[in-house]
Short mmCIF file of C-alpha atoms in Angstrom, two decimals:
data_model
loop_
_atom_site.label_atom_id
_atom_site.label_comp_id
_atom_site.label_asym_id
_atom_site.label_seq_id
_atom_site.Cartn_x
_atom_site.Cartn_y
_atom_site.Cartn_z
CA UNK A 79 25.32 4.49 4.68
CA UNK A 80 23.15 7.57 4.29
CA UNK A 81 21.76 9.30 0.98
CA UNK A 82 25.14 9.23 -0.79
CA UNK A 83 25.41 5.85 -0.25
CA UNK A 84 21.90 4.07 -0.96
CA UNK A 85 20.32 3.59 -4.16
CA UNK A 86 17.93 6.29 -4.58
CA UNK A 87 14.98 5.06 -6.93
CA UNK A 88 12.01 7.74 -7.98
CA UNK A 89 8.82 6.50 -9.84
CA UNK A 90 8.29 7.02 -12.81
CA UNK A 91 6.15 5.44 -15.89
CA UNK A 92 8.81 3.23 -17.01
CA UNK A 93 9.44 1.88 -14.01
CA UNK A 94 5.44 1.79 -13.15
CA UNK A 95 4.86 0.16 -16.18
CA UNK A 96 7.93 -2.45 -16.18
CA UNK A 97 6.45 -5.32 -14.57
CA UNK A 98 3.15 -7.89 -15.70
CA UNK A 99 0.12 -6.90 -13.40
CA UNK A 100 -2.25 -9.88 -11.95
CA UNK A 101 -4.81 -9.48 -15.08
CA UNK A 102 -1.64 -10.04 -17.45
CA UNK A 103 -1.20 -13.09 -15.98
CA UNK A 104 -5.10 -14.19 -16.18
CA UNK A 105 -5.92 -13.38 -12.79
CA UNK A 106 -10.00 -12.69 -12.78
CA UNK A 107 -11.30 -10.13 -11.05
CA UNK A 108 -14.80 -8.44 -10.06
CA UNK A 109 -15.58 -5.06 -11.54
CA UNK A 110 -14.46 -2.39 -13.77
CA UNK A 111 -11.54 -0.69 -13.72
CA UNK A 112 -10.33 2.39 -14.56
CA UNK A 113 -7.86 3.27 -17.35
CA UNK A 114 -4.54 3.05 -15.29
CA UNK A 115 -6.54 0.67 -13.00
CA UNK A 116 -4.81 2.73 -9.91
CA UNK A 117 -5.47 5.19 -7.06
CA UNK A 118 -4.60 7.82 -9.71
CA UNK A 119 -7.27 7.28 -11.95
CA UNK A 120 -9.32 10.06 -9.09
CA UNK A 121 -8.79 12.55 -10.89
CA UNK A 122 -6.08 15.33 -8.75
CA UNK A 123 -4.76 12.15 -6.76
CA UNK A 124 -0.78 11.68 -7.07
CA UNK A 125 1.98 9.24 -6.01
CA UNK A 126 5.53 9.25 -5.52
CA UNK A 127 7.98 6.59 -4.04
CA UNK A 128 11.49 7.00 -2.68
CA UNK A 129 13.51 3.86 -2.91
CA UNK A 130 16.86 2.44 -1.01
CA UNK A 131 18.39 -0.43 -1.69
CA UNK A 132 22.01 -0.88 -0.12
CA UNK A 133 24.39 -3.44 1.14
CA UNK A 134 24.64 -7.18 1.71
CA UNK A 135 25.21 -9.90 3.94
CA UNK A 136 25.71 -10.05 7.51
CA UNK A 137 23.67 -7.59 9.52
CA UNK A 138 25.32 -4.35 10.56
CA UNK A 139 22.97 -2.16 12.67
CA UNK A 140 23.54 1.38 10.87
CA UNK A 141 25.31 0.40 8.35
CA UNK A 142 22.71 -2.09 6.63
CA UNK A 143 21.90 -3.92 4.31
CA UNK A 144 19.07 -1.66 3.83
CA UNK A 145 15.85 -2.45 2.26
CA UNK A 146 13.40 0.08 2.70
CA UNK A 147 11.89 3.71 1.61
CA UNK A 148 8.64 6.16 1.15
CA UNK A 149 5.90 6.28 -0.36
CA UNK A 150 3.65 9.37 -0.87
CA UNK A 151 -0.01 9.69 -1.75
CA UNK A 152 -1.42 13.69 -1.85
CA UNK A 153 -4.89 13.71 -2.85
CA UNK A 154 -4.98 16.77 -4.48
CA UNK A 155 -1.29 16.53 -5.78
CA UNK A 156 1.01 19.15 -4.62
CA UNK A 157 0.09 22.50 -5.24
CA UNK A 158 -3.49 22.50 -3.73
CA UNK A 159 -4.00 22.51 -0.02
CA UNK A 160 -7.29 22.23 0.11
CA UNK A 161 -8.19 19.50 2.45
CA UNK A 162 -10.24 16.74 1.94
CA UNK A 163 -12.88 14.82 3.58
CA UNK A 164 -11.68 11.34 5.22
CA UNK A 165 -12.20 8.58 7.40
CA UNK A 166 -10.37 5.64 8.84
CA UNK A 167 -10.81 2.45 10.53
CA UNK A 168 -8.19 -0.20 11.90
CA UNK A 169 -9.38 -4.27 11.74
CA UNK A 170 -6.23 -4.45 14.31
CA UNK A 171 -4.03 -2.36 16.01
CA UNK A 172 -0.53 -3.78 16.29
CA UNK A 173 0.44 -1.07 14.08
CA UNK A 174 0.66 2.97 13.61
CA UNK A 175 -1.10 5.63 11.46
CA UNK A 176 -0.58 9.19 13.04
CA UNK A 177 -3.10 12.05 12.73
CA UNK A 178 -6.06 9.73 13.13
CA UNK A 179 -7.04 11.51 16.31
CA UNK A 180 -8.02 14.81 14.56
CA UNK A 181 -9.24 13.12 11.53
CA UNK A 182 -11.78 11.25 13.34
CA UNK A 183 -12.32 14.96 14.86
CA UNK A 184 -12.58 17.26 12.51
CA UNK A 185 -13.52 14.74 9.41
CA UNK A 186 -10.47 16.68 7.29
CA UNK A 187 -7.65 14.89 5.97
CA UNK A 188 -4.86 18.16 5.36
CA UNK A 189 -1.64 17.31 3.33
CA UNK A 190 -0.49 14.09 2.09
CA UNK A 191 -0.77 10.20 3.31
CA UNK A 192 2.73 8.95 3.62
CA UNK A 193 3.73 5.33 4.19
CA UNK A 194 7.26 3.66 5.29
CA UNK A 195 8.45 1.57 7.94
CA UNK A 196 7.92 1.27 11.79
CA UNK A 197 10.92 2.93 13.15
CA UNK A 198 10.80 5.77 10.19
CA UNK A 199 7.52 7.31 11.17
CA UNK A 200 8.72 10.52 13.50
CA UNK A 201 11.21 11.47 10.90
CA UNK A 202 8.71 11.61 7.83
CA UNK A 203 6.21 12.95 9.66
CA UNK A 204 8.36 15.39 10.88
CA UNK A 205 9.68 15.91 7.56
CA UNK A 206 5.94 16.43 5.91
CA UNK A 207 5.59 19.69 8.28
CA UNK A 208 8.76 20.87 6.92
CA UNK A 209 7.86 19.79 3.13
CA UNK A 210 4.42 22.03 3.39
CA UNK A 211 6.49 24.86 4.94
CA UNK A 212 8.74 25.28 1.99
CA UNK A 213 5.72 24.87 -0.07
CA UNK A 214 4.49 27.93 1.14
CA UNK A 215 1.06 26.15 2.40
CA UNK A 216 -0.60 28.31 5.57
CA UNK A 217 -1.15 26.56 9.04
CA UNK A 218 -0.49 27.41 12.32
CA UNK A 219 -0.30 23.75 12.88
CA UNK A 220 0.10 20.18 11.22
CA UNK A 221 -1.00 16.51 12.05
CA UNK A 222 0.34 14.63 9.15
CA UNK A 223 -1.00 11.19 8.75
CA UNK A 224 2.03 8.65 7.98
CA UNK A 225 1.37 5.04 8.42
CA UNK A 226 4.35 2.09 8.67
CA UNK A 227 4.33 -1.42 8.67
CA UNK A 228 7.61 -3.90 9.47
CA UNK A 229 10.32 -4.93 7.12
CA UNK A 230 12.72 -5.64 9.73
CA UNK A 231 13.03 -9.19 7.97
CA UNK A 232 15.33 -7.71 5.15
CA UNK A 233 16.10 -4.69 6.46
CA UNK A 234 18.16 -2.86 8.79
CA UNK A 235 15.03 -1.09 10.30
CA UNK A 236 17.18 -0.51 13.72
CA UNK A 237 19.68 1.67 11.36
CA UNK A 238 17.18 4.53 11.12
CA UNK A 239 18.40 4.77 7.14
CA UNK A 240 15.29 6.80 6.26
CA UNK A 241 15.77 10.18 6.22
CA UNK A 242 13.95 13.57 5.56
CA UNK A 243 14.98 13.49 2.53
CA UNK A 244 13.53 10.69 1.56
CA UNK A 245 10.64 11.68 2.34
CA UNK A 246 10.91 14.92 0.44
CA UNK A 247 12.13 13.06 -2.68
CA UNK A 248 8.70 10.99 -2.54
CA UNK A 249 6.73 14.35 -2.04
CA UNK A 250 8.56 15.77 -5.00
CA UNK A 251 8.17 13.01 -7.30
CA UNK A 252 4.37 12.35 -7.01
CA UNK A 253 2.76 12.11 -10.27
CA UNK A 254 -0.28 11.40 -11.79
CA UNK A 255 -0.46 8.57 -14.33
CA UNK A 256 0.77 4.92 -13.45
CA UNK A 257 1.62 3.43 -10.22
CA UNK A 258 5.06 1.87 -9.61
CA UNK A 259 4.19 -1.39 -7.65
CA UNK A 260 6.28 -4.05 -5.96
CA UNK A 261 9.51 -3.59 -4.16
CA UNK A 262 8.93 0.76 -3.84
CA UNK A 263 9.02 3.17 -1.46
CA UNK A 264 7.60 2.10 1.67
CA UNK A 265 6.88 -1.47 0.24
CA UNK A 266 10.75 -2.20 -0.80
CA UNK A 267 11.51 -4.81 2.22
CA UNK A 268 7.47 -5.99 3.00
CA UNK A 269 6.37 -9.30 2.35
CA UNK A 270 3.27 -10.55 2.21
CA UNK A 271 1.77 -13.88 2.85
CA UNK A 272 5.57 -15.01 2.67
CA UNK A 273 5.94 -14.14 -1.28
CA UNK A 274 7.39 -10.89 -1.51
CA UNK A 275 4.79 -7.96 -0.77
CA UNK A 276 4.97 -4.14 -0.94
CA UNK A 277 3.27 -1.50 -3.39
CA UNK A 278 -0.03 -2.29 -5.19
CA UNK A 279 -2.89 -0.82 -6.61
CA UNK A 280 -6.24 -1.26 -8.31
CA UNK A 281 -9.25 1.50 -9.22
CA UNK A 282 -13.17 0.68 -10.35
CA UNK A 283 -14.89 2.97 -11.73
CA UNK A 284 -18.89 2.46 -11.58
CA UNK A 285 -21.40 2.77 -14.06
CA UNK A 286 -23.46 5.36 -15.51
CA UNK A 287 -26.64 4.30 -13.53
CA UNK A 288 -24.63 4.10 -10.33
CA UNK A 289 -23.17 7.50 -10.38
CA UNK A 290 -20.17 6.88 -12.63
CA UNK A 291 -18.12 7.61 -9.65
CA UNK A 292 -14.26 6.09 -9.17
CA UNK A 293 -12.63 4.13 -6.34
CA UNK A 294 -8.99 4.13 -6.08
CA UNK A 295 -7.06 1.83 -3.65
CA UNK A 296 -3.41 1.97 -2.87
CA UNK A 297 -2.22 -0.91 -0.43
CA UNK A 298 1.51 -1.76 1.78
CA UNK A 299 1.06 -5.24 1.83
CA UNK A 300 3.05 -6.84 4.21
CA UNK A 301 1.14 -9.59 5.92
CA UNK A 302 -0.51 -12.89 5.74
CA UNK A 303 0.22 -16.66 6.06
CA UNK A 304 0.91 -18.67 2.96
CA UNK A 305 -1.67 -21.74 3.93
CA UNK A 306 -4.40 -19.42 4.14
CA UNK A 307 -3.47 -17.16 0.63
CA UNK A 308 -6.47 -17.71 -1.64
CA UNK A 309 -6.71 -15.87 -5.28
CA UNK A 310 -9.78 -16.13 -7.73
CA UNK A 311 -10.91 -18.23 -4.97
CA UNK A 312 -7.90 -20.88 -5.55
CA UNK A 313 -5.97 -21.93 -2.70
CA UNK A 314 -2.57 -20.66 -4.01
CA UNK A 315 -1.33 -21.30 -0.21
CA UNK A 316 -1.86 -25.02 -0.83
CA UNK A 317 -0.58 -25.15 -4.74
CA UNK A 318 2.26 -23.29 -3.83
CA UNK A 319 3.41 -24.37 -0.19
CA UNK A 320 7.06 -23.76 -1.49
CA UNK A 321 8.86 -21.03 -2.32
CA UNK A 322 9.29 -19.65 1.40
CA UNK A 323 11.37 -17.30 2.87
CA UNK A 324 14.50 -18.60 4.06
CA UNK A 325 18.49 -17.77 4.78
CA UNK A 326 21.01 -18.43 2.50
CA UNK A 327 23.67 -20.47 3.20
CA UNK A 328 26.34 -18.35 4.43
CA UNK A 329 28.12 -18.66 8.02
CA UNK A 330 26.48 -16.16 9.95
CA UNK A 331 23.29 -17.36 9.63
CA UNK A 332 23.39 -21.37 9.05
CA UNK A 333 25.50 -24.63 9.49
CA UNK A 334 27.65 -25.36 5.86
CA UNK A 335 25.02 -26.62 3.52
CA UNK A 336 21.67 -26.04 5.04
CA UNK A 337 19.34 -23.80 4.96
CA UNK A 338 17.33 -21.91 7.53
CA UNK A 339 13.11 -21.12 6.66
CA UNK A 340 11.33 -18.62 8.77
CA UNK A 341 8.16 -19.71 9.56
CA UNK A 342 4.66 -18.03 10.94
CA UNK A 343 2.88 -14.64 10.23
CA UNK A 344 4.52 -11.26 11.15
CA UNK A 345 3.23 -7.84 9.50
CA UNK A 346 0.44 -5.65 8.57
CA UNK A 347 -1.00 -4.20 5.99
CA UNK A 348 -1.50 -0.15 5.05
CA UNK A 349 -4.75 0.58 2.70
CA UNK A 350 -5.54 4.02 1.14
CA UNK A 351 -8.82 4.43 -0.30
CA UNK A 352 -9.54 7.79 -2.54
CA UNK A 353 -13.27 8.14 -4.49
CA UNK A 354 -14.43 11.03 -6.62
CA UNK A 355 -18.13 10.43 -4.95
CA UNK A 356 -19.71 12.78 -3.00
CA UNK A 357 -19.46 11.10 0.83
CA UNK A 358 -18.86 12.66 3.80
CA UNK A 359 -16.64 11.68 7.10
CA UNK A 360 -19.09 9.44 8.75
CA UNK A 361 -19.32 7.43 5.46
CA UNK A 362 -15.88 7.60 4.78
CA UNK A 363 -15.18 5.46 7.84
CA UNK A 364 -18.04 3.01 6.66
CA UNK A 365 -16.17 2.57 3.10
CA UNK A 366 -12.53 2.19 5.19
CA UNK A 367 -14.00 -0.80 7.14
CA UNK A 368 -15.17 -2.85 4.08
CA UNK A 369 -11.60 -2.57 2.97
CA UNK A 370 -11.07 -5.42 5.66
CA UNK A 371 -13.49 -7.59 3.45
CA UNK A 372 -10.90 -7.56 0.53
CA UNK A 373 -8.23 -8.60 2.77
CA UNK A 374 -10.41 -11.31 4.15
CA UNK A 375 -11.36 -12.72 -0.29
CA UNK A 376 -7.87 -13.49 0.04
CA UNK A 377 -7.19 -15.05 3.54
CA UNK A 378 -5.90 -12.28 5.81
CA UNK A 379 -7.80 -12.70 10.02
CA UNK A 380 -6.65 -9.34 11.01
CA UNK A 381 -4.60 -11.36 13.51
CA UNK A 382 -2.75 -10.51 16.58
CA UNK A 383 0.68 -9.60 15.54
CA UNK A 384 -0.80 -7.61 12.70
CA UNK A 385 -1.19 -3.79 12.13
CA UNK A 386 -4.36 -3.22 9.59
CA UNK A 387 -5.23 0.23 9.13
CA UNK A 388 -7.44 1.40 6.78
CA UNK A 389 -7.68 5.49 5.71
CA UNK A 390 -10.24 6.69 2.92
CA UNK A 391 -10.59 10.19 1.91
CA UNK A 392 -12.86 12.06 -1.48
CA UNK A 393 -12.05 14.53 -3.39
CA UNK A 394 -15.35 16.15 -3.94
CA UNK A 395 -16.69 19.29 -2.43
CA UNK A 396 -14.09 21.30 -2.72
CA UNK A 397 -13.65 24.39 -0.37
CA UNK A 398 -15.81 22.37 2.39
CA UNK A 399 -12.63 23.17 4.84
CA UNK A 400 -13.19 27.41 4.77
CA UNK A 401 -12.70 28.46 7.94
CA UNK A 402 -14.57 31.94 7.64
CA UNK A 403 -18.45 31.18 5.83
CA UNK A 404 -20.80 28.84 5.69
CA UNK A 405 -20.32 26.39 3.34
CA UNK A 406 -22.77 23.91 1.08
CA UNK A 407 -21.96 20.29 0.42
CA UNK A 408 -23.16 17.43 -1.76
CA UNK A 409 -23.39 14.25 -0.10
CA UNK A 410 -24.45 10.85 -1.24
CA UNK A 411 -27.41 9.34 0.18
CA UNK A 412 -26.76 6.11 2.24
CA UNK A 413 -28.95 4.40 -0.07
CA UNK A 414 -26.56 4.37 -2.79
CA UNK A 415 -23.21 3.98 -0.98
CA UNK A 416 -23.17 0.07 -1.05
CA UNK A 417 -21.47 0.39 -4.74
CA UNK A 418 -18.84 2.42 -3.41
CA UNK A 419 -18.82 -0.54 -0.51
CA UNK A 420 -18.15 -3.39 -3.00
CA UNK A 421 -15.88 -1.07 -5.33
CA UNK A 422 -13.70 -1.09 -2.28
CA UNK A 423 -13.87 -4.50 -1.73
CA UNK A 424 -12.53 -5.36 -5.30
CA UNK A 425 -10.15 -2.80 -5.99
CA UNK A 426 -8.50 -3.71 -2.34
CA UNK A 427 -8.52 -7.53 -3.11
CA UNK A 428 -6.77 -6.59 -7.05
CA UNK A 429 -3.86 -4.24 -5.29
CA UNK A 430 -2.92 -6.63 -3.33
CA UNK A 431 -2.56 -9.24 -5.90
CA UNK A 432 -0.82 -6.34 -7.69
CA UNK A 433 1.80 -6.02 -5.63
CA UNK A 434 2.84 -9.54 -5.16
CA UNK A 435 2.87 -10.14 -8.63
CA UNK A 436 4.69 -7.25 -9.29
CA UNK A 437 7.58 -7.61 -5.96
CA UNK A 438 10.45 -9.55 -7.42
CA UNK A 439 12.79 -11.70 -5.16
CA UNK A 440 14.89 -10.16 -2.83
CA UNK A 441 17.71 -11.18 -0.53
CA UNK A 442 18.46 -8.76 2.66
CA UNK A 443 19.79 -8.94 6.29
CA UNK A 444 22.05 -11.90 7.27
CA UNK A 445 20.82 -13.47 3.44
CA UNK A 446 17.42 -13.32 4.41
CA UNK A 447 15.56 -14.34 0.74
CA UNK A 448 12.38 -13.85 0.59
CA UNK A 449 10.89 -15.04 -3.31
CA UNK A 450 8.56 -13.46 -5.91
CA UNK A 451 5.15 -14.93 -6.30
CA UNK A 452 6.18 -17.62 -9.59
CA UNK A 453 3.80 -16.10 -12.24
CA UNK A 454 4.19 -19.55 -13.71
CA UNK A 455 2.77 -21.37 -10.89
CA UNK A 456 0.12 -18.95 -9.94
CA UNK A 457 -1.42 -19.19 -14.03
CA UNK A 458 -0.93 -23.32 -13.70
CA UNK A 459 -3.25 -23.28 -10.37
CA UNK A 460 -5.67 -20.87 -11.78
CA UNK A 461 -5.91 -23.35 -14.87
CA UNK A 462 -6.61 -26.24 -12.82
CA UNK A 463 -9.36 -25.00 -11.20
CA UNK A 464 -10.85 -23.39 -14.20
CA UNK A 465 -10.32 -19.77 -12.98
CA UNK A 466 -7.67 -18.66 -15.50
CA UNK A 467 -8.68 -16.03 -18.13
CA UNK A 468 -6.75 -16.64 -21.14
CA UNK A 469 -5.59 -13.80 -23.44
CA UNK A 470 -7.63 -12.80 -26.44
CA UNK A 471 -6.19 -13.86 -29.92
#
C-alpha cells in the first residue's frame, strides 16, 4: 500500500478554505490578525501538505490502515535559497527536530521546515537533500530540519508508508495564500487533547507604533489531556468530558457490544514561528520559548511523554548568510521585542484552536475513532460563561 495505493491529497485554497475556523464559531481571541490570519501572511513564507489516507479495520503492519503525511513550510518559498535567521527551543524533549545542532551554531536556518511522523523522519529528511539537489540549489552539504510527532493511535506508523515522494509532493505544492488545517499532511492521524488535532495556524500583525511587523505561527498539534483543555479561558475539558477516543465495536478490538476508550496523555506538539521583524538568532530563541506560554493559555504542562519543540526563524536581512564579505544587518532592539513575545503567544494559542476545530472525526487502526471537537458544544460553553462573540448582523 504505497503511492498508487493511498489517497494522495495536495493543499490547495479550496480545501484551505473548506472548513469554519475558531473565530467563525465565536471563539475570542487577543490581537490582530493578519488577512489570511496564517504563517503565510510573512510575506515569501509558503506551505504545502501531502496527505494519505488508506485502508480500514484491523491493523496490518505494512499494509495499513494508514493515516498520516507531510507537511512543508519554506520560508522563502521555493526558488530562493537564501537562508534565514532562526532559533529554537524545546519545553520537553520526548520528541525529534533534526538540524537543531547547527542552527543553534551557526544561527541559519537553510531550506525548508518539514513536519510528519516519528518513524518518517530519516526518509524526508533524506528526501529534502535530494529535493534541493534537483532544484539546482548549491551546497556542499545539508542539515535539513524535519520535526515529527506520534500518530501511531490511527495509524500504521510501523508500516513506514511515507515515502520520498511524499515529501517531494509537499515541497512542490507549497503555496502562498491560505492554510489547509485539520487532518493534513503531517497532522492527518494527530490528536490533540483527545479531540482530533493536526494542522493549524494563526498570524498577528502589530501596529503602526510597534513596528507594523507580522508573526506567523504554524502548529502539529498532537497533545494534551482533555480535563485540563481550557479555551477563552472556559474549561472546555470539563463541559465536554465526552466525546473521547475510543474503539469501535468490531472483534479484533472489543467483546460484542462494548466499547473500548483510551485513556491518558500521549503526544507532542510541533510549533513554527516566522516574523517579518528584524531579530537576530539569540532573539529568535527568546521568541521560540514564549511559544510554550500559548500552549500553557490552553492547558498543555510540557509533560513527560511529550515532545514540544519550538523553531522560529525571520525573513528580514536578506543576504546576511554571504559567505565571501562583510555583511550589515538590522536588528531590533531588545527593548521592543516583548510585542513580538506576546504576538507569539496569541497567534500559537489561535492555531491550535484552529486545528481542532478544523480536524474532523476519524476512525483508523483496529477502529480506533478518535472525534472532532463538536462546534456545537464548544459555542454553548463559550455562551455560558459569557465568552462567546456573536456574529455581526
Amino acid at each position: 500500500m504505497r503511492l498508487l495505493a493511498a489517497l494522495l491529497l495536495l493543499t490547495s485554497p479550496a480545501l484551505a478554505q473548506s472548513r469554519p475556523r475558531a473565530r467563525d464559531l465565536g471563539v475570542p481571541f487577543d490581537g490582530s490578525p493578519g488577512p489570511l490570519n496564517a504563517i503565510t501572511d510573512v510575506a515569501g513564507v509558503t506551505v504545502g501538505h501531502s496527505t494519505i489516507i488508506a485502508g480500514q479495520g484491523k491493523l496490518v503492519v505494512g499494509q495499513g490502515p494508514v493515516r498520516t503525511g507531510v507537511t512543508a513550510i519554506l520560508p522563502r518559498g521555493a526558488t530562493n535559497g537564501d537562508p534565514v535567521f532562526g532559533g529554537w527551543f524545546t519545553l520537553n524533549g520526548n520528541g525529534e527536530m533534526t538540524g537543531t545542532t547547527w542552527l543553534e551554531e551557526s544561527g541559519f536556518l537553510a531550506g525548508p521546515v518539514m513536519i510528519t511522523n516519528t518513524h518518517s523522519v530519516g526518509i524526508v529528511r533524506d528526501a529534502v537533500i535530494e529535493w534541493l539537489v534537483r532544484k539546482g540549489f548549491q551546497f556542499d552539504w545539508s542539515l535539513p530540519i524535519v520535526a515529527e510527532t506520534w500518530d501511531g493511535s490511527l495509524n500504521d506508523i510501523n508500516g513506514f508508508h511515507v515515502t520520498k515522494e511524499h515529501a517531494f509532493a509537499a515541497l512542490d505544492s507549497a503555496r502562498g495564500g491560505p492554510v489547509a488545517e485539520g487532518n493534513v499532511g503531517g497532522g492527518t492521524g494527530m490528536i490533540c487533547n483527545q479531540f482530533k488535532g493536526g494542522i493549524g495556524t494563526a498570524s498577528r500583525r502589530l501596529p503602526a507604533d510597534r513596528g507594523g511587523y507580522t508573526v506567523g505561527v504554524l502548529v502539529q498539534c498532537n497533545y494534551g489531556s482533555r480535563g485540563r483543555l481550557s479555551i477563552a479561558g472556559v474549561p472546555i475539558g470539563q463541559e465536554i468530558p465526552d466525546f473521547l477516543p475510543c474503539y469501535d465495536s468490531i472483534p479484533e478490538t472489543a467483546r460484542a457490544g462494548s466499547r473500548r476508550c483510551a485513556d491518558g496523555e500521549k503526544g507532542s506538539i510541533i510549533i513554527v514561528i516566522a516574523t517579518d521583524a528584524p531579530v537576530l538568532p539569540h532573539q529568535l530563541k527568546r521568541i521560540a520559548k514564549r511559544a510554550a506560554l500559548g500552549v500553557g493559555r490552553l492547558g498543555g504542562t510540557g509533560g513527560n511523554p511529550s515532545g514540544d519543540i519550538f523553531v522560529a526563524f525571520s525573513t528580514a536581512n536578506p543576504g546576511a548568510a554571504k559567505p565571501d564579505a562583510n555583511v550589515t544587518v538590522t536588528m531590533l532592539p531588545n527593548e521592543r521585542i516583548s510585542p513580538l513575545f506576546e504576538a507569539t503567544i496569541q497567534a500559537t494559542e489561535e492555531a491550535i484552536v484552529n486545528a481542532m476545530v478544523a480536524a474532523e472525526t476519524m476512525t483508523g487502526i483496529n477502529g480506533m475513532r478518535v472525534y472532532a471537537l463538536p462546534h456545537d458544544r464548544l459555542r454553548a460553553a463559550l455562551r455560558k460563561y459569557n465568552r462567546l462573540v456573536e456574529p455581526r448582523r
